[in-house]
Amino acid sequence: MHLTASKRAAITLALGATCVLAAQGLALPSAQAAPAKSPVTAAETAVARGLAASLADPGWRGQVRSAALGSKQVDLARLTSGSAAPAALTGAVAAADRKIAAAKGLGAQTGSLLRVRLGADSMKAALTPDTAPLVAVAADDDDGAAVTAYDSAGRAHTLSARQTPRQPVYVVDVDVDKAAAAGLQQVGQAFKKAGLAAPAATAGFWTTKVDSVHLNDDEEPWILGDAEIFSIVSGFGFDGKVRVDTVDMPYLDDDGTTYYPNQILVNWSNYKYNLADVVMMEDDGDENYAALAKALADALLTITDQGAYVPLVDAILAAIPSSWYTNDADYVDSWYTLAQTSSGQLNGARGNGRMTVEPYFVQQF
C-alpha cells in the first residue's frame, strides 16, 4: 500500500517507547517488545521498529534496498537524511546516535554510529522491490537462541539465531570499528591523564610485530556482524608505574581466518622491563569506553614496581567492568609475559587465539 506524505509524517518513533505507530495505523503491543538489555540495545531496537514501519512506503523501501545491496554497511544517518525518508525516522536516528554515543562513553563529536545491513548474502535473491524485509537488532548475546524482528505492520516475529532465515532481514547495528577507534582514543587520553601512559621515545626503538593472528571459530550466529578486536598491552614504565597502551585491530573481522597485519603490538621503549602482557578484547557494540578506562586506571594505579616484573593480565581482567562480559566473546584471549625477544607462534592462555610475532626495530630517520 502506498503511503501519502501526510501518512508518512504520521509515523512516529520515540526512543525507549513501548510502541511504534505502524504504516497501517496499528500500534505494536508492548507485550511483543523485546526487553532492552542496555541503553544501546534500547536505542537500536526503537530505530529498528521505526525503520520496519517505514518500509511500507514502496519508494522509500526501494532506496533502502538499493543502499543495502550496494554496501556491506549503510550509514543510517546519511541514508535517512534524504528527502524520501520519513521525518520522524530521520530525527529518531539522530537522537539514537547521540544516546548510543553517551552510553558508550563517547563524545557527541563521534557522529553517526548506527548502521543497517542485510543479514546475510544468501538473502539478496529474496530482496525484491516488492518485498518489505523484516528489521532486527544485532544480538548482544552469542548464546541467544532467538532473534526478534519487526515487520512494516508493527508485528514482532521470532527468528532462529542459528539458522539463517530465507526471508530478507535488515539488521540495525553499531559501527563498532568507528566506535572502537573513538573509544580507544579516549581510553588512551584517560590513561595519559592518570599517568599510565608516558610519552613514547623519539629515537629508534625495538618493537614486537604481529606477522599473523588467528582466532578460533566461535560459531557466532548470522545476526552478529563483524567484531571489533583490540588489545590492551601493559607493563611497567620507567617511572615505576603501570603503563597501558591500546592497539586497535580492525581487520580481525572473522573467526577461523588467519590475518597477516604486520602490525606493531608492543613498543619496548615505553617499558622498563623486557616483558609485557597482552589482553585481547572484542567490542560488540554495547561497551562503555569511559567506564573501561576508569576501571582500569583505578585498579592499575594501585600496583607499584617492586623491582621485578609482575604479570598484569589477572589485574586487568579483574578490573574490567562486568558489562563487558555480557557477551562471552568480549574477552577473547590473553598472553602473559610477552618478551622483547619473543618470536614465532604464541598461543593465548585461553586457547582461543594464536599470534606469530617477531622482534622488529623501528629506525628513526
mmCIF file of N, CA, C and O in Angstrom, residues 15-16 36 38-48 92 95-97 99-100 114 137 172:
data_model
loop_
_atom_site.group_PDB
_atom_site.id
_atom_site.type_symbol
_atom_site.label_atom_id
_atom_site.label_comp_id
_atom_site.label_asym_id
_atom_site.label_seq_id
_atom_site.Cartn_x
_atom_site.Cartn_y
_atom_site.Cartn_z
ATOM 1 N N LEU A 15 12.493 6.989 21.074
ATOM 2 C CA LEU A 15 13.462 6.105 21.705
ATOM 3 C C LEU A 15 12.990 5.759 23.100
ATOM 4 O O LEU A 15 12.641 6.621 23.887
ATOM 5 N N GLY A 16 13.043 4.464 23.394
ATOM 6 C CA GLY A 16 12.647 3.998 24.702
ATOM 7 C C GLY A 16 11.149 3.809 24.837
ATOM 8 O O GLY A 16 10.667 3.388 25.868
ATOM 9 N N ALA A 36 14.897 -4.501 26.635
ATOM 10 C CA ALA A 36 16.178 -3.897 26.331
ATOM 11 C C ALA A 36 17.208 -4.348 27.349
ATOM 12 O O ALA A 36 16.982 -4.275 28.550
ATOM 13 N N SER A 38 20.360 -3.094 27.379
ATOM 14 C CA SER A 38 21.271 -1.989 27.630
ATOM 15 C C SER A 38 20.711 -0.755 26.949
ATOM 16 O O SER A 38 19.831 -0.858 26.090
ATOM 17 N N PRO A 39 21.210 0.443 27.294
ATOM 18 C CA PRO A 39 20.758 1.643 26.587
ATOM 19 C C PRO A 39 21.042 1.587 25.092
ATOM 20 O O PRO A 39 20.273 2.115 24.293
ATOM 21 N N VAL A 40 22.151 0.945 24.716
ATOM 22 C CA VAL A 40 22.478 0.818 23.291
ATOM 23 C C VAL A 40 21.445 -0.052 22.599
ATOM 24 O O VAL A 40 20.915 0.291 21.542
ATOM 25 N N THR A 41 21.138 -1.204 23.195
ATOM 26 C CA THR A 41 20.148 -2.108 22.606
ATOM 27 C C THR A 41 18.775 -1.452 22.546
ATOM 28 O O THR A 41 18.028 -1.641 21.585
ATOM 29 N N ALA A 42 18.426 -0.684 23.572
ATOM 30 C CA ALA A 42 17.135 0.002 23.574
ATOM 31 C C ALA A 42 17.049 0.990 22.424
ATOM 32 O O ALA A 42 16.022 1.078 21.731
ATOM 33 N N ALA A 43 18.115 1.748 22.197
ATOM 34 C CA ALA A 43 18.118 2.717 21.101
ATOM 35 C C ALA A 43 18.067 2.021 19.745
ATOM 36 O O ALA A 43 17.334 2.436 18.843
ATOM 37 N N GLU A 44 18.824 0.947 19.603
ATOM 38 C CA GLU A 44 18.818 0.185 18.347
ATOM 39 C C GLU A 44 17.435 -0.402 18.074
ATOM 40 O O GLU A 44 16.959 -0.381 16.926
ATOM 41 N N THR A 45 16.806 -0.943 19.109
ATOM 42 C CA THR A 45 15.502 -1.580 18.940
ATOM 43 C C THR A 45 14.442 -0.583 18.506
ATOM 44 O O THR A 45 13.624 -0.856 17.618
ATOM 45 N N ALA A 46 14.450 0.595 19.112
ATOM 46 C CA ALA A 46 13.474 1.606 18.740
ATOM 47 C C ALA A 46 13.642 2.026 17.285
ATOM 48 O O ALA A 46 12.670 2.189 16.546
ATOM 49 N N VAL A 47 14.887 2.190 16.860
ATOM 50 C CA VAL A 47 15.143 2.557 15.462
ATOM 51 C C VAL A 47 14.754 1.414 14.528
ATOM 52 O O VAL A 47 14.181 1.633 13.457
ATOM 53 N N ALA A 48 15.034 0.182 14.922
ATOM 54 C CA ALA A 48 14.674 -0.968 14.090
ATOM 55 C C ALA A 48 13.165 -1.035 13.874
ATOM 56 O O ALA A 48 12.691 -1.299 12.759
ATOM 57 N N ALA A 92 14.679 10.387 14.760
ATOM 58 C CA ALA A 92 14.907 9.323 15.730
ATOM 59 C C ALA A 92 16.299 8.728 15.586
ATOM 60 O O ALA A 92 16.945 8.393 16.578
ATOM 61 N N ALA A 95 18.725 11.132 17.191
ATOM 62 C CA ALA A 95 18.636 11.054 18.648
ATOM 63 C C ALA A 95 19.266 9.764 19.169
ATOM 64 O O ALA A 95 19.936 9.758 20.213
ATOM 65 N N ALA A 96 19.060 8.669 18.437
ATOM 66 C CA ALA A 96 19.635 7.395 18.857
ATOM 67 C C ALA A 96 21.153 7.427 18.791
ATOM 68 O O ALA A 96 21.835 6.896 19.673
ATOM 69 N N ASP A 97 21.699 8.062 17.770
ATOM 70 C CA ASP A 97 23.153 8.189 17.672
ATOM 71 C C ASP A 97 23.721 8.899 18.892
ATOM 72 O O ASP A 97 24.752 8.504 19.446
ATOM 73 N N LYS A 99 22.329 9.097 21.904
ATOM 74 C CA LYS A 99 22.154 8.255 23.084
ATOM 75 C C LYS A 99 23.181 7.131 23.121
ATOM 76 O O LYS A 99 23.717 6.786 24.183
ATOM 77 N N ILE A 100 23.461 6.555 21.963
ATOM 78 C CA ILE A 100 24.431 5.470 21.904
ATOM 79 C C ILE A 100 25.828 5.989 22.224
ATOM 80 O O ILE A 100 26.593 5.351 22.955
ATOM 81 N N LEU A 114 24.977 4.445 14.076
ATOM 82 C CA LEU A 114 24.054 3.397 13.657
ATOM 83 C C LEU A 114 24.248 3.030 12.197
ATOM 84 O O LEU A 114 24.417 3.897 11.332
ATOM 85 N N VAL A 137 17.620 -6.309 15.401
ATOM 86 C CA VAL A 137 18.778 -5.684 16.035
ATOM 87 C C VAL A 137 19.848 -6.744 16.235
ATOM 88 O O VAL A 137 19.538 -7.882 16.601
ATOM 89 N N VAL A 172 19.944 -3.769 12.254
ATOM 90 C CA VAL A 172 20.411 -2.485 12.762
ATOM 91 C C VAL A 172 21.516 -2.756 13.773
ATOM 92 O O VAL A 172 21.352 -3.570 14.686
#
